Amino acid sequence: MMPNDLLARRTAWLDRLRGCYLGGPKPGTLPGGRTEALRRLQSFDAVAYGRTRNFLDAPVSRLSPYLRHGMVTAVEVRDHMKAEFPSDPTRTEEFLRQLAWRDFFEKVLAWHGRGLDEDLEEPKHAVARVTRIPLDVTNGQTGLPCMDGMLGELFDDGYLHNHARLWFAAYLCHFRGVRWQEGARLFRQYLYDGDHASNAASWQWVEGTFAAKPYFMNKQNIATFSGGRWCDTCRVKCPFDADYPTLQHRLFAGSQAPLGAKSAEAGVRNEDHQPASVTLDDIGPLPPASDLVWVHDAALSWNDPALRANPDAAAAFVFDEPALSAEPWAYHRMAFVLDGLDDLIAHRPDPAMTTLVGDPVERLTALARQLGATAIHLSEHPNPGVVETAEALRTEFRVVVHPRPIFADYPVEPTRFSRYWEKVAPQVLGYRPKSAKRMHT
Ligand SMILES: Cc1cc2nc3c(=O)[nH]c(=O)nc-3n(C[C@H](O)[C@H](O)[C@H](O)COP(=O)(O)OP(=O)(O)OC[C@H]3O[C@@H](n4cnc5c(N)ncnc54)[C@H](O)[C@@H]3O)c2cc1C
């Protein structure tokens, strides 16, 4: 249960943030914050994970929301795992290999920037794509129990197992003929871990614009790895019920998207849309400071390098109102980030953090001017919003970007995970694994 003062603050914030999120409170939301991230890391069994991770019912870490928002870092997770079994580090090897996908995709984002939002490679098929998601999908009512089950989890729980993400992405792109960017946007809004790098690159991997071929599954694959949860009782005509060569022909032989044109089209669900803004007038007077730390949404940790380097500096978080108005987060994700801020403030009470709503460049500029700050600090991150904000602030302030600890050094263009892993596995694991070449799932 949240203490009353925190609850009152949360309610006030949610009121101010109206228009930046979709839906409302519901039970069972994931608690955010570094404290919770560290607790989960301590209690996770990475050994069992290596054997069963592809099965929907088997335990996975669910650390991605915390990693996405910087509440814990991939380096901290890696070091924790390596310290777990010093005499037999191979026991956590599979987990670390999966974790490396996150680092790989961040390197892809760092390399391409906003270019990651467009096809990185030529599509490997000539099938047309539509630009909006059919209404039955956004309503979670496709009539396919498996896809509707996954959509229910996405909308209500804000989480999907990696295998389910692959299945749904393959369904939307290949079976419904929708552009991968539309699915990526839906995921970014509803997943707790909605992330520019892992999300866009994974959708491109499924579509085949960042892979040697498109990814798709058949009924057998869904039934096996979901433990028959949908297929055992399913009575509908299943579009996935065929062998791979048959599906391959069905999906990619024609030049038209297989099902996409049949449905009504609509954008993503968007409720409660009203403008939101918190300016300095709402905050009141602040003591002067020569340095300001910008805590962005991938740096929500009191252990963040920019905060640690400036323990006495003023600090600010800005809800990016223009971005959130254009692409609102689901309520649960907003609540998760607010938890993260509360946890950060609780561990760094003096000086207090200023939280604002608006355009980050405008708000940070106004705040720095008011404080008399000449330097703005932030921690390094490849998210384009972070890079572009830092660039814009440079016109008036000294901007200091604090490097994050390095997970793996790979200075060349990241094109395929297998190549990256072959090179970096010894750095990540501390030894060369027997087989560095394995597949995404
Ligand atoms: C279409 C699609 C969209 C995706 N969108 C996102 C997204 O928006 N945000 C996001 O964080 N991840 C995304 N992923 C990657 C992956 O599905 C999730 O990181 C993972 O399922 C999160 O659950 P977990 O923390 O329990 O992972 P675990 O299986 O416990 O893995 C541990 C950590 O390793 C990393 N990891 C594992 N598998 C992958 C992977 N395939 N790609 C990248 N990192 C991985 C994650 O940081 C994860 O937290 C996407 C995958 C697909 C196929």
XYZ file of C-alpha atoms and ligand atoms in Angstrom:
494
model
C 0.000 0.000 0.000
C 1.241 3.468 -0.894
C 1.514 5.946 2.057
C -1.103 8.732 1.994
C 1.279 11.575 1.157
C 2.722 9.619 -1.775
C -0.768 8.695 -2.931
C -1.840 12.354 -2.881
C 1.265 13.346 -4.852
C 0.643 10.542 -7.339
C -2.962 11.638 -7.869
C -1.851 15.228 -8.424
C 0.739 14.138 -10.960
C -1.653 11.942 -12.859
C -3.994 14.889 -13.054
C -1.278 17.120 -14.467
C -0.243 14.432 -16.923
C -3.714 13.986 -18.389
C -3.362 13.662 -22.139
C -0.002 11.943 -21.769
C -1.394 8.523 -20.869
C -4.190 6.122 -21.809
C -6.647 4.360 -19.535
C -6.700 4.448 -15.744
C -5.671 2.643 -12.573
C -6.120 -1.103 -12.297
C -4.914 -3.668 -9.788
C -1.664 -5.549 -10.160
C 0.488 -2.902 -11.804
C 4.217 -3.543 -11.729
C 6.034 -1.500 -9.073
C 8.728 0.704 -10.578
C 12.004 1.957 -9.117
C 15.558 0.873 -8.496
C 14.753 -0.650 -5.108
C 12.341 -3.071 -6.748
C 14.737 -3.713 -9.637
C 17.508 -4.774 -7.255
C 15.114 -6.981 -5.302
C 14.058 -8.753 -8.488
C 17.625 -9.176 -9.637
C 18.578 -10.816 -6.334
C 15.709 -13.280 -6.437
C 15.948 -14.354 -10.091
C 17.143 -17.876 -10.979
C 19.156 -17.450 -14.188
C 20.218 -21.110 -14.255
C 16.747 -22.553 -14.846
C 16.168 -19.765 -17.383
C 18.857 -21.157 -19.685
C 16.938 -24.418 -20.118
C 13.386 -23.185 -20.443
C 13.368 -19.536 -21.524
C 11.457 -20.137 -24.791
C 8.392 -21.523 -23.006
C 5.723 -19.030 -22.045
C 5.078 -20.672 -18.685
C 8.726 -20.871 -17.645
C 10.221 -18.117 -15.488
C 11.913 -15.156 -17.132
C 13.470 -12.238 -15.280
C 10.987 -9.476 -16.218
C 13.852 -7.072 -15.705
C 13.330 -5.287 -19.032
C 11.075 -2.477 -17.691
C 13.760 -1.651 -15.123
C 16.564 -1.897 -17.674
C 14.650 0.281 -20.130
C 14.248 3.076 -17.598
C 17.768 2.850 -16.239
C 16.592 1.672 -12.804
C 19.208 -1.042 -13.099
C 21.850 -1.299 -15.821
C 22.847 -4.199 -18.054
C 26.345 -3.934 -16.564
C 24.973 -4.338 -13.032
C 22.915 -7.342 -14.141
C 25.902 -8.863 -15.949
C 28.194 -8.391 -12.938
C 25.603 -9.823 -10.560
C 25.234 -12.937 -12.740
C 28.976 -13.403 -13.066
C 29.385 -13.194 -9.303
C 26.647 -15.802 -8.721
C 28.645 -18.867 -9.774
C 32.329 -17.944 -9.820
C 33.408 -21.583 -10.063
C 31.031 -22.390 -12.956
C 30.125 -19.217 -14.854
C 28.613 -21.227 -17.741
C 25.461 -21.640 -15.646
C 24.335 -18.087 -16.428
C 25.769 -18.003 -19.954
C 22.438 -18.265 -21.757
C 20.950 -15.450 -19.698
C 23.924 -13.202 -20.421
C 23.699 -14.009 -24.121
C 20.074 -12.855 -24.103
C 20.980 -9.748 -22.143
C 23.561 -8.991 -24.823
C 20.718 -8.605 -27.345
C 19.730 -5.432 -25.479
C 23.243 -4.050 -25.749
C 23.437 -5.060 -29.418
C 20.186 -3.247 -30.212
C 21.328 -0.139 -28.313
C 24.438 -0.150 -30.464
C 22.230 -0.425 -33.548
C 20.285 2.636 -32.347
C 23.469 4.534 -31.556
C 24.726 3.774 -35.074
C 21.544 4.619 -37.007
C 19.735 7.099 -34.739
C 16.276 7.894 -36.121
C 17.242 5.875 -39.196
C 16.194 2.840 -37.130
C 12.581 3.925 -37.659
C 12.904 3.093 -41.349
C 13.869 -0.207 -42.980
C 17.552 -0.827 -42.305
C 17.786 -3.271 -45.202
C 15.777 -4.050 -48.313
C 12.750 -6.230 -47.451
C 13.385 -9.876 -48.390
C 9.899 -10.181 -49.955
C 7.726 -8.065 -52.238
C 4.505 -8.167 -50.205
C 2.665 -4.848 -49.797
C 2.049 -3.427 -46.315
C -0.765 -1.217 -44.999
C 0.035 1.726 -42.773
C -2.577 1.373 -40.029
C -3.528 -1.394 -37.663
C -6.937 -3.022 -38.314
C -9.589 -2.215 -35.726
C -10.114 -5.832 -34.676
C -6.439 -5.914 -33.625
C -6.524 -2.667 -31.633
C -9.734 -3.938 -30.002
C -8.090 -7.274 -29.170
C -10.853 -9.062 -31.071
C -9.229 -10.794 -34.016
C -11.192 -13.979 -33.321
C -7.956 -15.940 -32.875
C -7.706 -16.992 -29.202
C -3.894 -16.880 -29.252
C -3.595 -13.379 -30.723
C -6.458 -12.020 -28.623
C -4.830 -13.567 -25.553
C -1.547 -11.852 -26.369
C -3.262 -8.538 -27.060
C -5.098 -8.835 -23.729
C -1.761 -9.319 -21.975
C -0.258 -6.395 -23.845
C -3.115 -4.010 -23.004
C -3.800 -5.201 -19.455
C -0.451 -6.472 -18.141
C 1.966 -4.349 -20.194
C 4.173 -7.357 -20.698
C 4.611 -10.104 -23.285
C 7.089 -12.952 -23.231
C 9.723 -12.648 -25.982
C 8.248 -15.589 -27.875
C 4.765 -14.035 -27.762
C 6.233 -10.764 -29.065
C 7.739 -12.654 -31.981
C 4.451 -14.432 -32.741
C 2.360 -11.304 -32.548
C 4.826 -9.300 -34.641
C 4.869 -12.058 -37.281
C 1.065 -12.161 -37.240
C 0.693 -8.400 -37.673
C 3.356 -8.018 -40.366
C 3.002 -11.206 -42.388
C -0.527 -12.507 -41.777
C -2.239 -9.090 -41.588
C 0.131 -7.200 -43.847
C 0.734 -4.209 -41.563
C 3.913 -2.117 -41.627
C 6.227 -3.056 -38.761
C 6.372 0.571 -37.583
C 2.687 0.469 -36.580
C 3.217 -2.590 -34.405
C 6.331 -1.068 -32.876
C 4.340 2.013 -31.908
C 1.611 -0.093 -30.278
C 4.277 -1.958 -28.266
C 6.031 1.261 -27.206
C 2.789 2.596 -25.799
C 1.635 -0.469 -23.890
C 4.751 -2.339 -22.825
C 6.316 -1.322 -19.530
C 9.623 -1.792 -21.304
C 8.597 0.067 -24.511
C 11.977 0.900 -25.942
C 13.231 2.557 -29.103
C 16.187 0.240 -29.704
C 15.012 -3.279 -28.749
C 11.535 -2.664 -30.064
C 12.222 -1.212 -33.518
C 15.149 -3.540 -34.180
C 13.149 -6.619 -33.126
C 10.207 -5.682 -35.335
C 12.663 -5.216 -38.204
C 14.147 -8.612 -37.384
C 10.700 -10.191 -37.723
C 9.881 -8.262 -40.906
C 13.232 -9.232 -42.398
C 14.540 -5.690 -42.855
C 17.227 -6.354 -40.260
C 17.693 -10.086 -40.817
C 18.511 -12.472 -43.638
C 14.858 -13.580 -43.862
C 11.484 -12.785 -42.317
C 10.504 -14.600 -39.115
C 7.183 -16.451 -38.942
C 5.770 -19.320 -36.901
C 3.231 -22.073 -37.393
C 0.568 -23.534 -35.116
C 2.867 -26.315 -33.946
C 5.382 -23.769 -32.699
C 2.741 -21.756 -30.822
C 1.187 -24.898 -29.336
C 4.539 -26.284 -28.163
C 5.967 -23.169 -26.552
C 2.688 -21.924 -25.087
C 2.007 -25.331 -23.513
C -1.170 -25.565 -25.615
C -2.709 -22.723 -23.625
C -4.755 -21.500 -26.605
C -4.432 -24.235 -29.224
C -5.769 -27.141 -27.124
C -9.261 -25.683 -27.004
C -9.166 -23.554 -30.156
C -11.942 -24.268 -32.687
C -11.351 -21.471 -35.207
C -9.861 -21.931 -38.662
C -6.221 -21.403 -37.785
C -4.145 -19.348 -40.252
C -0.966 -20.802 -38.744
C -1.936 -24.466 -39.131
C 0.430 -25.557 -41.914
C 4.021 -26.615 -42.378
C 6.680 -23.968 -42.959
C 7.087 -24.364 -46.753
C 3.304 -24.035 -47.204
C 3.165 -20.933 -45.010
C 6.209 -19.463 -46.704
C 4.468 -19.807 -50.073
C 1.171 -18.491 -48.737
C 2.712 -15.443 -47.097
C 5.386 -14.331 -49.486
C 4.599 -15.670 -52.958
C 1.962 -13.013 -53.820
C 2.473 -9.279 -54.143
C -0.543 -8.258 -51.988
C -0.731 -8.338 -48.206
C -2.670 -11.507 -47.349
C -5.414 -10.218 -45.034
C -4.660 -6.570 -44.364
C -7.016 -4.986 -46.886
C -10.118 -6.778 -45.559
C -10.456 -5.028 -42.205
C -11.520 -1.603 -41.071
C -8.530 0.470 -40.071
C -7.927 2.583 -36.994
C -5.162 4.129 -35.005
C -4.202 2.993 -31.504
C -6.572 3.539 -28.602
C -6.354 7.088 -27.381
C -8.508 8.220 -24.463
C -8.448 11.187 -22.080
C -6.662 13.424 -24.542
C -6.142 16.855 -22.969
C -3.131 19.177 -22.927
C -0.701 18.892 -19.998
C 2.020 21.219 -18.826
C 3.917 22.011 -15.616
C 6.080 25.118 -15.812
C 8.404 26.771 -13.297
C 5.525 29.004 -12.177
C 3.915 25.880 -10.733
C 7.074 24.981 -8.817
C 7.910 28.154 -6.890
C 11.333 29.596 -5.988
C 14.434 27.390 -6.154
C 17.881 27.983 -4.603
C 20.582 29.011 -7.109
C 22.859 26.298 -8.529
C 25.716 26.348 -11.002
C 25.016 22.810 -12.266
C 21.807 21.107 -13.265
C 21.430 17.351 -13.817
C 18.824 16.314 -16.365
C 17.446 12.928 -15.326
C 15.935 11.512 -18.521
C 13.560 8.559 -18.730
C 16.357 6.032 -19.318
C 18.250 7.220 -16.220
C 15.796 6.772 -13.354
C 18.297 5.663 -10.738
C 20.068 7.334 -7.855
C 23.095 5.387 -9.071
C 23.018 7.115 -12.462
C 26.481 8.424 -13.521
C 25.342 12.047 -13.992
C 23.728 12.161 -10.541
C 26.624 10.390 -8.854
C 29.118 12.823 -10.369
C 27.034 15.776 -9.100
C 25.668 14.827 -5.671
C 24.960 18.451 -4.708
C 23.635 19.742 -8.013
C 20.014 20.571 -8.742
C 18.258 17.813 -10.676
C 15.208 17.767 -12.933
C 13.003 15.290 -14.739
C 10.774 16.461 -17.599
C 7.776 14.556 -18.916
C 8.137 15.144 -22.642
C 4.660 16.510 -23.266
C 4.926 16.908 -27.082
C 6.173 13.325 -27.456
C 3.658 11.898 -24.983
C 0.750 13.757 -26.554
C 1.669 12.271 -29.911
C 2.246 8.800 -28.479
C 0.713 8.489 -24.990
C 1.880 5.726 -22.663
C -0.563 3.293 -21.130
C -1.485 4.310 -17.571
C 0.465 1.400 -16.076
C 3.664 2.585 -17.728
C 3.145 6.140 -16.504
C 2.568 4.819 -12.960
C 5.734 2.722 -13.253
C 7.805 5.780 -14.185
C 6.238 7.810 -11.358
C 7.215 4.987 -8.970
C 10.741 5.262 -10.330
C 10.800 9.000 -9.663
C 9.446 8.542 -6.126
C 12.078 5.929 -5.410
C 14.811 8.167 -6.790
C 13.633 11.163 -4.757
C 13.446 9.008 -1.624
C 17.113 8.122 -2.051
C 18.233 11.615 -3.020
C 16.093 13.908 -0.910
C 18.482 16.852 -0.759
C 18.406 18.782 -2.954
C 14.952 17.749 -4.144
C 14.255 16.905 -7.758
C 12.200 19.289 -9.838
C 9.643 17.515 -12.016
C 8.213 19.368 -14.994
C 5.876 18.675 -17.906
C 6.497 20.219 -21.312
C 9.090 20.385 -24.057
C 12.369 19.195 -22.441
C 14.562 21.802 -24.151
C 12.262 24.670 -23.179
C 11.725 23.475 -19.627
C 15.391 22.705 -18.932
C 16.483 26.015 -20.463
C 14.036 27.964 -18.315
C 15.027 26.048 -15.191
C 18.765 26.422 -15.782
C 18.347 30.157 -16.392
C 16.324 30.550 -13.216
C 18.917 28.648 -11.178
C 21.762 30.542 -12.811
C 23.231 27.206 -13.945
C 25.855 27.259 -16.665
C 26.278 23.488 -17.036
C 23.690 20.786 -17.693
C 24.692 17.201 -16.981
C 23.087 14.026 -18.266
C 24.052 10.417 -18.656
C 24.839 9.033 -22.075
C 22.046 7.261 -23.924
C 21.419 6.576 -27.627
C 17.699 7.438 -27.495
C 17.241 10.126 -30.169
C 15.175 12.264 -27.769
C 18.126 12.359 -25.363
C 20.725 13.014 -28.066
C 18.686 15.786 -29.729
C 17.775 17.509 -26.445
C 21.437 17.530 -25.390
C 22.387 18.981 -28.776
C 19.789 21.752 -28.526
C 20.859 22.684 -24.977
C 24.458 23.066 -26.169
C 23.600 26.335 -27.907
C 23.312 28.053 -24.496
C 24.875 25.780 -21.869
C 27.925 23.641 -21.295
C 26.472 20.160 -21.705
C 28.339 17.358 -19.959
C 27.425 13.828 -21.087
C 28.516 11.285 -18.475
C 29.463 7.928 -20.023
C 27.670 4.798 -18.885
C 29.667 1.734 -17.870
C 30.426 -0.302 -20.999
C 28.682 -3.675 -21.379
C 30.717 -4.666 -24.427
C 33.089 -2.794 -26.683
C 32.125 -3.208 -30.363
C 33.194 -0.161 -32.369
C 32.137 -1.412 -35.829
C 28.695 -1.254 -37.458
C 26.374 -3.698 -35.684
C 24.742 -5.690 -38.485
C 24.102 -9.182 -37.115
C 23.911 -10.368 -33.508
C 25.885 -13.533 -34.297
C 28.866 -11.488 -35.486
C 28.628 -9.149 -32.514
C 28.343 -12.042 -30.046
C 31.291 -13.906 -31.514
C 33.388 -10.824 -30.917
C 32.071 -9.650 -27.525
C 31.179 -12.917 -25.762
C 34.623 -13.235 -24.116
C 34.301 -9.665 -22.760
C 30.799 -10.266 -21.423
C 31.322 -13.765 -20.050
C 34.997 -13.682 -19.142
C 35.644 -16.745 -21.349
C 34.982 -17.837 -24.945
C 31.755 -19.857 -25.127
C 31.655 -23.172 -26.997
C 29.120 -21.953 -29.547
C 28.792 -18.230 -30.086
C 26.479 -18.637 -33.092
C 22.877 -19.165 -32.023
C 19.526 -17.819 -33.087
C 17.256 -15.037 -31.779
C 14.785 -17.345 -30.052
C 8.734 -7.650 -31.656
C 9.551 -7.471 -30.392
C 9.497 -6.254 -29.724
C 10.269 -6.071 -28.577
N 10.185 -4.862 -27.911
C 10.928 -4.658 -26.818
C 10.849 -3.418 -26.107
O 10.126 -2.498 -26.468
N 11.626 -3.265 -24.998
C 12.450 -4.261 -24.564
O 13.103 -4.074 -23.535
N 12.551 -5.426 -25.222
C 11.818 -5.668 -26.318
N 11.911 -6.858 -26.969
C 12.942 -7.829 -26.559
C 12.500 -8.893 -25.537
O 11.309 -9.499 -25.948
C 12.308 -8.337 -24.146
O 13.429 -7.567 -23.746
C 12.132 -9.437 -23.113
O 11.109 -10.319 -23.500
C 11.827 -8.818 -21.789
O 11.429 -9.765 -20.829
P 12.382 -10.211 -19.655
O 12.996 -9.025 -19.000
O 11.622 -11.142 -18.804
O 13.504 -10.940 -20.490
P 14.453 -12.123 -20.107
O 14.150 -13.247 -21.020
O 14.476 -12.419 -18.660
O 15.879 -11.557 -20.567
C 16.687 -10.751 -19.701
C 16.995 -9.436 -20.367
O 17.744 -9.664 -21.552
C 17.346 -8.739 -22.567
N 16.747 -9.492 -23.666
C 16.312 -10.772 -23.664
N 15.873 -11.135 -24.875
C 16.024 -10.055 -25.662
C 15.752 -9.785 -27.021
N 15.266 -10.711 -27.846
N 16.022 -8.555 -27.497
C 16.546 -7.588 -26.702
N 16.842 -7.792 -25.408
C 16.579 -8.992 -24.894
C 16.311 -7.827 -21.936
O 16.960 -6.690 -21.464
C 15.773 -8.682 -20.803
O 15.272 -7.896 -19.749
C 11.134 -7.103 -28.114
C 11.160 -8.320 -28.813
C 10.375 -8.500 -29.918
C 10.421 -9.821 -30.640
